[in-house]
Coordinates of C-alpha atoms in Angstrom, one line a residue:
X26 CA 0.0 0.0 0.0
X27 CA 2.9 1.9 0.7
X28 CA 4.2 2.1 -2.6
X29 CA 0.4 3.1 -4.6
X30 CA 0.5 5.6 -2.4
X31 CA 3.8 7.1 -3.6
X32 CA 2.8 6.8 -7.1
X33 CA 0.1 8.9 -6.4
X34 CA -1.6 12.3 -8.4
X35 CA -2.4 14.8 -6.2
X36 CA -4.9 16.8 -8.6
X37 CA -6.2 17.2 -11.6
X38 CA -3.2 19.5 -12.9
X39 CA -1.0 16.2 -12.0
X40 CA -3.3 13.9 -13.6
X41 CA -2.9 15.7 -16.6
X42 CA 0.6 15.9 -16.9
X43 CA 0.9 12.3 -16.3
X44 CA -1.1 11.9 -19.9
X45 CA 0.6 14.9 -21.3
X46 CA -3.1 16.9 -22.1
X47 CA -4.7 19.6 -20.6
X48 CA -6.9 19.4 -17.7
X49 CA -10.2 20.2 -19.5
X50 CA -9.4 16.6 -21.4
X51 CA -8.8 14.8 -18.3
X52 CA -11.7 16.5 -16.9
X53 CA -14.1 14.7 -19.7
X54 CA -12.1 11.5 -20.2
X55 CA -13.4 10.9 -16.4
X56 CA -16.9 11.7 -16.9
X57 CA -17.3 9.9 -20.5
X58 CA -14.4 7.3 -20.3
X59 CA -14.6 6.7 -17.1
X60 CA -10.7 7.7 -16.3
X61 CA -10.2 5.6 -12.6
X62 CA -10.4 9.2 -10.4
X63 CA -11.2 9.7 -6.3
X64 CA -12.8 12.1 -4.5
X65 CA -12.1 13.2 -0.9
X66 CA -15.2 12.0 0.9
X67 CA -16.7 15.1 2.1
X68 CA -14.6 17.5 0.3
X69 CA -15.5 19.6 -3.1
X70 CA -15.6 18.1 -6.2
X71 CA -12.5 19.7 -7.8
X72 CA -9.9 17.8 -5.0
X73 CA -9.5 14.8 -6.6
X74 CA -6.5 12.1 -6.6
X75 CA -5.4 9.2 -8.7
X76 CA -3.2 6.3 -8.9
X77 CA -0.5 5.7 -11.7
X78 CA -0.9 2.1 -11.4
X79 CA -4.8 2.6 -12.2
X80 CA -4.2 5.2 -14.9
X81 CA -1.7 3.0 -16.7
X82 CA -4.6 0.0 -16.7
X83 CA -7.1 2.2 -17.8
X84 CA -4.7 2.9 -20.7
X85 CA -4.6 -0.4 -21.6
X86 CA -8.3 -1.0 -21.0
X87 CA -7.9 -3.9 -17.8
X88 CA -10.4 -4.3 -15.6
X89 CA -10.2 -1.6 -12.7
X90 CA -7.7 -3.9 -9.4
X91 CA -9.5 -3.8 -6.4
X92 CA -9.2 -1.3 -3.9
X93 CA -7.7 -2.0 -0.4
X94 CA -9.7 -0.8 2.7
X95 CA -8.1 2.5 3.2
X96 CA -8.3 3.7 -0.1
X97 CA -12.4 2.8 -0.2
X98 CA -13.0 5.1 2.5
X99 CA -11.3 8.1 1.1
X100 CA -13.3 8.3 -2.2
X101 CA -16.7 9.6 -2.2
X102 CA -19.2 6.5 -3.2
X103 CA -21.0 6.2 -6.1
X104 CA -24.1 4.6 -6.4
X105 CA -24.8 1.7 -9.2
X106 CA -27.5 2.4 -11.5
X107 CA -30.3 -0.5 -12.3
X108 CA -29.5 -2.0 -16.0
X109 CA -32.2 0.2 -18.0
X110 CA -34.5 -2.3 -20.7
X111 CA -33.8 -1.2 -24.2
X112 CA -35.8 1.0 -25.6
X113 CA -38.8 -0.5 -28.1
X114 CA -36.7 1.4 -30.9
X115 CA -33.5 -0.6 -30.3
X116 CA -35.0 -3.3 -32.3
X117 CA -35.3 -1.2 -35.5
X118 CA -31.6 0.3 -35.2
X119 CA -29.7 -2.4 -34.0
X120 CA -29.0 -3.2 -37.8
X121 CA -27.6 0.1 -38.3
X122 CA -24.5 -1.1 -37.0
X123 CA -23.8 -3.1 -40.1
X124 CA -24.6 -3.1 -44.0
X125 CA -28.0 -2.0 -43.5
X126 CA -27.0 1.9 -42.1
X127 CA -27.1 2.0 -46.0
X128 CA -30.9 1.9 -46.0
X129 CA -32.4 5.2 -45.3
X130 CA -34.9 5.7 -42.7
X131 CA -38.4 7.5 -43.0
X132 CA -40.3 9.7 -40.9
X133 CA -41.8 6.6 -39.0
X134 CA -38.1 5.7 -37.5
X135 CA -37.6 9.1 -36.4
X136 CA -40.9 9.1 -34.8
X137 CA -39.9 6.1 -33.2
X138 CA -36.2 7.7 -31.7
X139 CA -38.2 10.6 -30.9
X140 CA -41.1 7.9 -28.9
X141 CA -38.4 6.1 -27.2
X142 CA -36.9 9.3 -26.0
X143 CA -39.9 10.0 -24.4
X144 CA -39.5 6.7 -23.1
X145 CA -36.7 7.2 -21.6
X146 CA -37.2 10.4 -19.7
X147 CA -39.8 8.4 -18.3
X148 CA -38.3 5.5 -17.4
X149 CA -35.3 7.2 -15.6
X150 CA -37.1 10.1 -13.7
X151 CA -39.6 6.8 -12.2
X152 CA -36.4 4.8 -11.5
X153 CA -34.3 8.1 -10.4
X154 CA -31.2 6.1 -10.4
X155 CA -28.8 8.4 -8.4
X156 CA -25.4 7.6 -10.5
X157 CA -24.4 6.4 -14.2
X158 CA -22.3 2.8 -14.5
X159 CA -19.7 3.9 -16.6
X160 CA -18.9 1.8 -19.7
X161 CA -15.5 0.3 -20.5
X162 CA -14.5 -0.4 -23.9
X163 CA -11.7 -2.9 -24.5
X164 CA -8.5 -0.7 -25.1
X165 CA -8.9 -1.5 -28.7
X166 CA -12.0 0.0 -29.5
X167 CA -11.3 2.7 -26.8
X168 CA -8.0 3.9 -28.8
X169 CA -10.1 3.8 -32.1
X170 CA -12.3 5.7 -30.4
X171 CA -10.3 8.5 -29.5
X172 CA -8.6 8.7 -33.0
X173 CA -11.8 9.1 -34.2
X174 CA -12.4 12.1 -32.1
X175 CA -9.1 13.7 -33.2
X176 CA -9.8 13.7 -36.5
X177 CA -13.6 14.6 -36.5
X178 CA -12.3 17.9 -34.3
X179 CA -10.1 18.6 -37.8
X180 CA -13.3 19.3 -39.8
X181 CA -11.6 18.8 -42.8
X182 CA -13.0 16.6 -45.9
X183 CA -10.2 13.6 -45.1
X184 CA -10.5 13.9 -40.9
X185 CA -14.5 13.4 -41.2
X186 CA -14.5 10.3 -43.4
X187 CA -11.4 8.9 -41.2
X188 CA -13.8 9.2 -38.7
X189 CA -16.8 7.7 -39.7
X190 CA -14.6 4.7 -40.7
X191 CA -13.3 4.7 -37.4
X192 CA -16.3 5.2 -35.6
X193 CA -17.6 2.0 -37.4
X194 CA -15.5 -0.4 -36.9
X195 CA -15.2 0.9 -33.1
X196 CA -19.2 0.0 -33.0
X197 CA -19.0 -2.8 -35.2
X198 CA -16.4 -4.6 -32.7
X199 CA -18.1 -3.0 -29.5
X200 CA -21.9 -2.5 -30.3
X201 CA -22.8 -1.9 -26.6
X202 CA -20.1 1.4 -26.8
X203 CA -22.9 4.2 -26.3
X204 CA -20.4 7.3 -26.8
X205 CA -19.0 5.6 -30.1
X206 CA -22.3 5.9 -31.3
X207 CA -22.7 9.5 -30.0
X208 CA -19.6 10.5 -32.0
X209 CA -20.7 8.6 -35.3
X210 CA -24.2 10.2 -35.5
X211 CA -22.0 13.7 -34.3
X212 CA -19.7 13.2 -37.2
X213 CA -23.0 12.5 -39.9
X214 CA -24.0 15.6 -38.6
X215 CA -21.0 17.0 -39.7
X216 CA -20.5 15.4 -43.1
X217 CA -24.1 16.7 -44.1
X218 CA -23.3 20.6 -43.4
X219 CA -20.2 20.0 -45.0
X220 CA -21.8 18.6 -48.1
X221 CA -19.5 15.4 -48.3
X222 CA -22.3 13.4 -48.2
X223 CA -26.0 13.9 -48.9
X224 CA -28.4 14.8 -45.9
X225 CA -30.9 12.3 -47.1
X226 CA -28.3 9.8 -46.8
X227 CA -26.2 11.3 -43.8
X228 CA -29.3 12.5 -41.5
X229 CA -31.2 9.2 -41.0
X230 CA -27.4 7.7 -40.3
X231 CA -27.2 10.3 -37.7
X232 CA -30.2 9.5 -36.2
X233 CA -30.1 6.1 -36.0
X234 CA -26.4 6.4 -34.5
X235 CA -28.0 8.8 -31.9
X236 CA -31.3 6.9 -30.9
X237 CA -28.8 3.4 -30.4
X238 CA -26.6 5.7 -28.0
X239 CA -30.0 6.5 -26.2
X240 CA -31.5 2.7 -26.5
X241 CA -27.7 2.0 -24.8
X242 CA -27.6 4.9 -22.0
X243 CA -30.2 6.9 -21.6
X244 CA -28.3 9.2 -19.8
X245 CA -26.4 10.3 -22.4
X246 CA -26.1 13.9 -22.9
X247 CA -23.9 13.9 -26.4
X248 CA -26.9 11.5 -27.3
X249 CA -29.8 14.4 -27.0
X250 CA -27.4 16.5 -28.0
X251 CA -26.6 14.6 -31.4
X252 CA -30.2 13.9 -31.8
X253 CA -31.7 17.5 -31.4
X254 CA -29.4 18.9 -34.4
X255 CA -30.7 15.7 -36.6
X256 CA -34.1 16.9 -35.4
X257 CA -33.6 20.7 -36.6
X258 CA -31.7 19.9 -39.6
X259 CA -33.3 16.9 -40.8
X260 CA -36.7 16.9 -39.0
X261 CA -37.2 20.9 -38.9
X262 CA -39.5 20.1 -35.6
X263 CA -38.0 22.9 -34.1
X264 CA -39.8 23.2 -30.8
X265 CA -38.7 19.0 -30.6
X266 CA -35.3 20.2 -31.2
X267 CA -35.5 22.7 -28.6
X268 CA -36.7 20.9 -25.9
X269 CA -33.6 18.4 -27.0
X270 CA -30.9 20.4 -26.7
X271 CA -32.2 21.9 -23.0
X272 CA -32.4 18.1 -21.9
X273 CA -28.5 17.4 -23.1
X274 CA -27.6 20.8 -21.1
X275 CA -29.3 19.2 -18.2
X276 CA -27.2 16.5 -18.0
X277 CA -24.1 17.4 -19.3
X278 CA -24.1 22.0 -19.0
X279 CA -20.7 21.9 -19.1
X280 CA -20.1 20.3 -22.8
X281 CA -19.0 22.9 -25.5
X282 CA -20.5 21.3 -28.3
X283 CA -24.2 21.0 -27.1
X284 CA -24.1 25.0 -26.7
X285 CA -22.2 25.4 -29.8
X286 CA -25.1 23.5 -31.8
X287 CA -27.5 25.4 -29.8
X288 CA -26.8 28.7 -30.9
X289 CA -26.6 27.9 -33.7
X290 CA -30.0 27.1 -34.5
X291 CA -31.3 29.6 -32.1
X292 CA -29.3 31.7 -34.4
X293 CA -31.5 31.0 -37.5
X294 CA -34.9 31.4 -35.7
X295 CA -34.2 34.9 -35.7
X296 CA -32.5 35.2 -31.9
X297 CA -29.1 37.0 -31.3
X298 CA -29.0 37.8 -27.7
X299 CA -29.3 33.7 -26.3
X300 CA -27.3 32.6 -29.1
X301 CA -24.6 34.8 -28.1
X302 CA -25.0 33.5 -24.9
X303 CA -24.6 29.8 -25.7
X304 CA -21.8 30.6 -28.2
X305 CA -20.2 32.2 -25.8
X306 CA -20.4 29.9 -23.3
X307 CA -19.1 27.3 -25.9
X308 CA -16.0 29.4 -26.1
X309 CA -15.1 29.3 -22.5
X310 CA -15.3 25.6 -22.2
X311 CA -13.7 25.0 -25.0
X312 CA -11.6 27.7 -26.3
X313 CA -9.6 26.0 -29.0
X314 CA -12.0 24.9 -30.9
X315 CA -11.5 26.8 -34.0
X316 CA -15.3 25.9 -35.3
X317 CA -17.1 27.8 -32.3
X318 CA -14.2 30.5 -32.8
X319 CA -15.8 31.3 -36.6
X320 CA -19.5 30.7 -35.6
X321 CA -18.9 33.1 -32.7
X322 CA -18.2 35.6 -35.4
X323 CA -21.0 35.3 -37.3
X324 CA -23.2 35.5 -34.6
X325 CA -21.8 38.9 -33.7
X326 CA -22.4 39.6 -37.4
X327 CA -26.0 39.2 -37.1
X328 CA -26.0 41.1 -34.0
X329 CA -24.7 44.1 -36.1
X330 CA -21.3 43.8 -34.7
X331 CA -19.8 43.7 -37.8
X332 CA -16.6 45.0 -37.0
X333 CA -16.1 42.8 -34.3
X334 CA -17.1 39.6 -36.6
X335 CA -15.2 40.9 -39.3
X336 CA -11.5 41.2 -36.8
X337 CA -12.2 37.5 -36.1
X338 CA -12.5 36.1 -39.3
X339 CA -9.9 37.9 -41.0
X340 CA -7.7 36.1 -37.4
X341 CA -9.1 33.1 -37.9
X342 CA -8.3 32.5 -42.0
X343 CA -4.4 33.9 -41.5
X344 CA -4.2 31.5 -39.1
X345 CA -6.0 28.9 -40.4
X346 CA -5.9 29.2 -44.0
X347 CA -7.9 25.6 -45.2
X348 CA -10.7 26.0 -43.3
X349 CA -13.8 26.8 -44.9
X350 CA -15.8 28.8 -42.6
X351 CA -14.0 32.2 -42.2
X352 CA -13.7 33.0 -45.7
X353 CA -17.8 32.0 -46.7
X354 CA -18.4 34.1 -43.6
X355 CA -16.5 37.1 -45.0
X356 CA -17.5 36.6 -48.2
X357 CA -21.4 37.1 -46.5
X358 CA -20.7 40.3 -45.0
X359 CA -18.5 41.7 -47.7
X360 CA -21.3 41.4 -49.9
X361 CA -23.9 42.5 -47.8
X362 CA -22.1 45.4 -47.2
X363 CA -21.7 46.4 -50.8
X364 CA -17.5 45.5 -50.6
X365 CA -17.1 43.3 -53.9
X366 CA -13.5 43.3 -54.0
X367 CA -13.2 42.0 -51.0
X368 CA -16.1 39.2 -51.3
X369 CA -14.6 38.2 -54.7
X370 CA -11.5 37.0 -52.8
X371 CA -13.0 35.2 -49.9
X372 CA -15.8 33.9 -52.3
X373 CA -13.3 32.4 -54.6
X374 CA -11.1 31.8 -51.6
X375 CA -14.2 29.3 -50.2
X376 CA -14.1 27.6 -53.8
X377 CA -10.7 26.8 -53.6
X378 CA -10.7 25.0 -50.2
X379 CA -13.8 23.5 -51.0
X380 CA -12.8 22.3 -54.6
X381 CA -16.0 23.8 -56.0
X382 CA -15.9 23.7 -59.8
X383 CA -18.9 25.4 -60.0
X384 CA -18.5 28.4 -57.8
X385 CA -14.7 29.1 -59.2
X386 CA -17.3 30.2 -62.2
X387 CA -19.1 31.8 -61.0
X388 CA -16.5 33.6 -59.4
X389 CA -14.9 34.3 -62.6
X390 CA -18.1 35.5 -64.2
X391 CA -18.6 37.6 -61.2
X392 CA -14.7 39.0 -61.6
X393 CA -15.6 40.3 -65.4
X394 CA -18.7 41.6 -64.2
X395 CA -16.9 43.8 -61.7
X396 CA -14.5 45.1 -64.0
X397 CA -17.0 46.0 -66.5
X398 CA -19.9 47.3 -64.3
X399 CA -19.0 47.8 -61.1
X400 CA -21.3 46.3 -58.8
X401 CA -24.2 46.3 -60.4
X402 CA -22.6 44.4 -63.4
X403 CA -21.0 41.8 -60.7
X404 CA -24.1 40.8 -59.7
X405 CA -25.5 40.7 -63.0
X406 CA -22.6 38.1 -64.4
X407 CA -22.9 36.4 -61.4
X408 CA -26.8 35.6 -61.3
X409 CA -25.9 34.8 -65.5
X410 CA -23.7 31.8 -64.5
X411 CA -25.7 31.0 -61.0
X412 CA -28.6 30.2 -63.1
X413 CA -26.3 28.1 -65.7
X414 CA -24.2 26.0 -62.9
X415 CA -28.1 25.5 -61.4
X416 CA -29.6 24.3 -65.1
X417 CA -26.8 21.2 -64.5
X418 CA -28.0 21.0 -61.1
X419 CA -24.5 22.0 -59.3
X420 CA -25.6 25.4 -57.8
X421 CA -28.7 25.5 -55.4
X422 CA -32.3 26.8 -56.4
X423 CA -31.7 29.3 -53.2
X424 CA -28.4 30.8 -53.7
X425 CA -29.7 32.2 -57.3
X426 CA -32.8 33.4 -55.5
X427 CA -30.9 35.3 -53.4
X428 CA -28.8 37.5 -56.2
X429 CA -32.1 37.8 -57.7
X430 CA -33.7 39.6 -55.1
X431 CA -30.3 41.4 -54.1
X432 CA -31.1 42.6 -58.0
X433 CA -34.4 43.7 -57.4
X434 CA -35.9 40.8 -59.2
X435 CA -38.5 39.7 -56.8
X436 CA -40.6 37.7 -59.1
X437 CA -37.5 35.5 -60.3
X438 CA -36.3 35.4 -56.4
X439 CA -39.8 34.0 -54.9
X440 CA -39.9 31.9 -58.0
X441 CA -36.6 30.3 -57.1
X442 CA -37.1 30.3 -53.3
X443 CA -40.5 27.8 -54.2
X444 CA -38.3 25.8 -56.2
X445 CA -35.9 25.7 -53.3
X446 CA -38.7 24.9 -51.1
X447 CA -39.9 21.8 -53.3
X448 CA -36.4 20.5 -53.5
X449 CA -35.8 21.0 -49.5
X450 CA -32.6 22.2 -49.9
X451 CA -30.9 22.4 -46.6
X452 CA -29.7 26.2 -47.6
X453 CA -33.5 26.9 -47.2
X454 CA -33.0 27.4 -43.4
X455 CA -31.1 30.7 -43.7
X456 CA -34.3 31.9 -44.9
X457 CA -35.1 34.0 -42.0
X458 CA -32.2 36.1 -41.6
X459 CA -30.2 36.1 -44.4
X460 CA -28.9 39.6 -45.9
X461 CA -29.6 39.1 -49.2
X462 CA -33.2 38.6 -48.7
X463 CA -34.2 41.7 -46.3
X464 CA -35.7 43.4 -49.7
X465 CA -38.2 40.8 -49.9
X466 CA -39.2 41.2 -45.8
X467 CA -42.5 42.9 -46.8
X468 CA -43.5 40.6 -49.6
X469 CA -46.4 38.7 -48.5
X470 CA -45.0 35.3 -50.9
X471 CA -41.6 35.4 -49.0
X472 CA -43.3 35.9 -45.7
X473 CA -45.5 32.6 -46.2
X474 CA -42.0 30.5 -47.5
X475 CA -40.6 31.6 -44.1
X476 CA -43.8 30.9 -41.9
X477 CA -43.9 27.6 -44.3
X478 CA -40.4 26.3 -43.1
X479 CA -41.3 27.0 -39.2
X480 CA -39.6 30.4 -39.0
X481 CA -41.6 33.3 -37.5
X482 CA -40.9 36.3 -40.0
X483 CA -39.9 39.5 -39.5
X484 CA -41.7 42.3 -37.7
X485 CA -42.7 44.2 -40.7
X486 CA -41.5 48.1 -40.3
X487 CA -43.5 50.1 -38.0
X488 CA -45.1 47.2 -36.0

């Protein structure tokens, strides 16, 4: 006993260094890996110790030794939680762990998450278990695992399919690992708004991955979390999605991502105040995250601190100059604020990283425009080769209606915006609050397309 006890951590900064990370990741390995930490009994939460010896098993995924006497009764005990039932929906996912995620699922399966969800709230707040069991994966699957978090945190084209293939192989060798499934259905999510896959295809993926990691722990907070973006994204029940995202917060109110997502989609129901808030609060928790970095700027944008967004973004491409976000962002508020020069170069920028045949012509269209009309011709040459790239189906029905309208063509923009509409392209959620639509704010057609996709519009001037 003697000798644990010299090899012992006396705190969390100490824990850390033994893995070489930060404290915020030792923090999180313990509450979803279960990393082998004690408590003082009695004391706060934040004096903690550990043992090397149980550290360096954990690493290499052995059972957790047994504890001597005087050890037991300095760590604060933790309750076992009752083995939950799977929920009636794990019956209809279960084969998503194998060829059949191919299939896509309907409205009825997503009923069916959304039903055992219900479920599940029900089922824990009758049994009110007072402590999760903490799963552990074989060190295999566990180190697959973590990979597979690296490289989803890239969110780059090559680090989201590494982690999908990752992510299922980790659940096809391990298809009780709730969080594995939490990070597949995270990293669908991904895929779809990064266009690498398409959302009929990625979405029901996502959700099936979420509502297994809910059949598995019910408990989960990533889970909700996972499942309420699927639900505004895919779904569009917004209030479902809402009451989602404040049930992952409840259970987990210190992860970055669930308030990331959040405000987000707060974000495009017209709010700026909570979703600069939740962005916010994304930052603090997790402050190197370079995707909450760019969507903290855009926020700001929309909360008319353009300067502010605009410092940020201009940071954020120097120093990250292949990701997508800060130069599609710029390139949105250069535009909307009538600086073509500059939106030229972030929009073909955007192209570039993206590999976007399509919108390097437009950008070249838009380029001649420029130079022989100013900015009226820009937009102009640019609508010209929208509405070609969109005839061979490689430029969305919404992006043309929005140079139409910032052209003053409101028929041709509501006429695209419908065929938006029929094709449910995911664009169609900026609808709301998107610059180049605020001409169109009192037009009783664009009014109903918002009202139609769940949005509330606009206060119309003077009300």
């Amino acid at each position: 006993m003697a000798n644990k006890r010299d090899r012992r951590l006396r705190d969390w900064k100490e824990i850390a260094g033994f893995f070489g990370r930060d404290e915020r990741t030792v923090r999180r390995w313990e509450q979803q890996r279960g990393l082998p930490v004690h408590r003082i009994s009695g004391g706060a939460r934040s004096l903690v110790f550990a043992y090397t010896d149980e550290l360096e098993a954990w690493l290499r995924g052995d059972e957790p030794p047994q504890q001597d006497e005087t050890a037991a009764l300095a760590e604060e005990p933790i309750a076992a939680k009752p083995v939950v039932p799977e929920a009636p929906a794990a019956a209809v996912l279960k084969g998503t762990t194998g060829p059949h995620w191919r299939t896509v699922l309907g409205l009825g399966a997503i009923a069916m998450v959304l039903a055992a969800f219900a479920g599940a709230v029900v089922a824990r707040d009758a049994a009110a278990p007072p402590a999760r069991i903490v799963y552990h994966p074989q060190s295999r699957v566990q180190n697959l695992y973590l990979d597979a978090v690296y490289h989803l945190g890239t969110r780059q084209a090559d680090g989201l399919t590494h982690a999908i293939q990752l992510l299922t192989e980790a659940t096809t060798l391990d298809p009780n690992y709730a969080d594995a499934y939490v990070k597949l259905a995270e990293a669908y999510n991904t895929v779809s708004q990064f266009t690498l896959m398409p959302s009929n295809e990625a979405y029901p993926r996502a959700l099936a991955a979420a509502g297994r990691a809910i059949a598995l722990d019910p408990d989960n907070a990533g889970a909700y979390a996972a499942l309420a973006f699927t639900t505004f994204y895919w779904t569009k029940d917004f209030p479902k999605s809402r009451e989602l995202f404040e049930q992952a917060i409840r259970l987990d109110p210190d992860a970055a991502q669930t308030h990331h997502w959040y405000a987000l989609t707060l974000l495009v129901s017209g709010e700026t105040a909570t979703p600069l808030s939740e962005i916010t609060r994304a930052q603090e928790l997790n402050p190197e995250s370079r995707a909450i970095v760019a969507n903290k700027a855009l926020i700001l944008f929309y909360a008319g601190r353009v300067d502010d967004a605009v410092m940020i973004l201009q940071q954020l491409a120097k120093a990250e100059p292949n990701l997508r976000s800060p130069p599609e962002y710029l390139a949105t508020i250069y535009l909307d604020q009538g600086r073509f020069t500059d939106f030229l170069r972030e929009y073909r920028r955007a192209a570039e990283i993206a590999s976007n045949g399509a919108r390097l012509a437009i950008a070249d269209a838009a380029a001649k425009g420029l130079r022989e009309a100013g900015g009226a011709g820009l937009l102009s040459a640019m609508y010209a080769e929208q509405k070609r790239q969109y005839e061979n189906n490689l430029e969305p029905a919404y992006k043309v209606a929005g140079t139409a309208a910032m052209l003053g063509r409101d028929d041709e923009a509501i006429s695209y915006l419908q065929e938006a509409l029929r094709r449910k392209e995911d664009d169609m959620l900026g609808i709301r609050i998107e610059p180049p639509f605020k001409g169109l704010r009192t037009d009783a057609r664009y009014r109903a397309i918002v009202e139609h996709e769940g949005f509330r519009p606009a206060p119309l001037p003077g009300a």
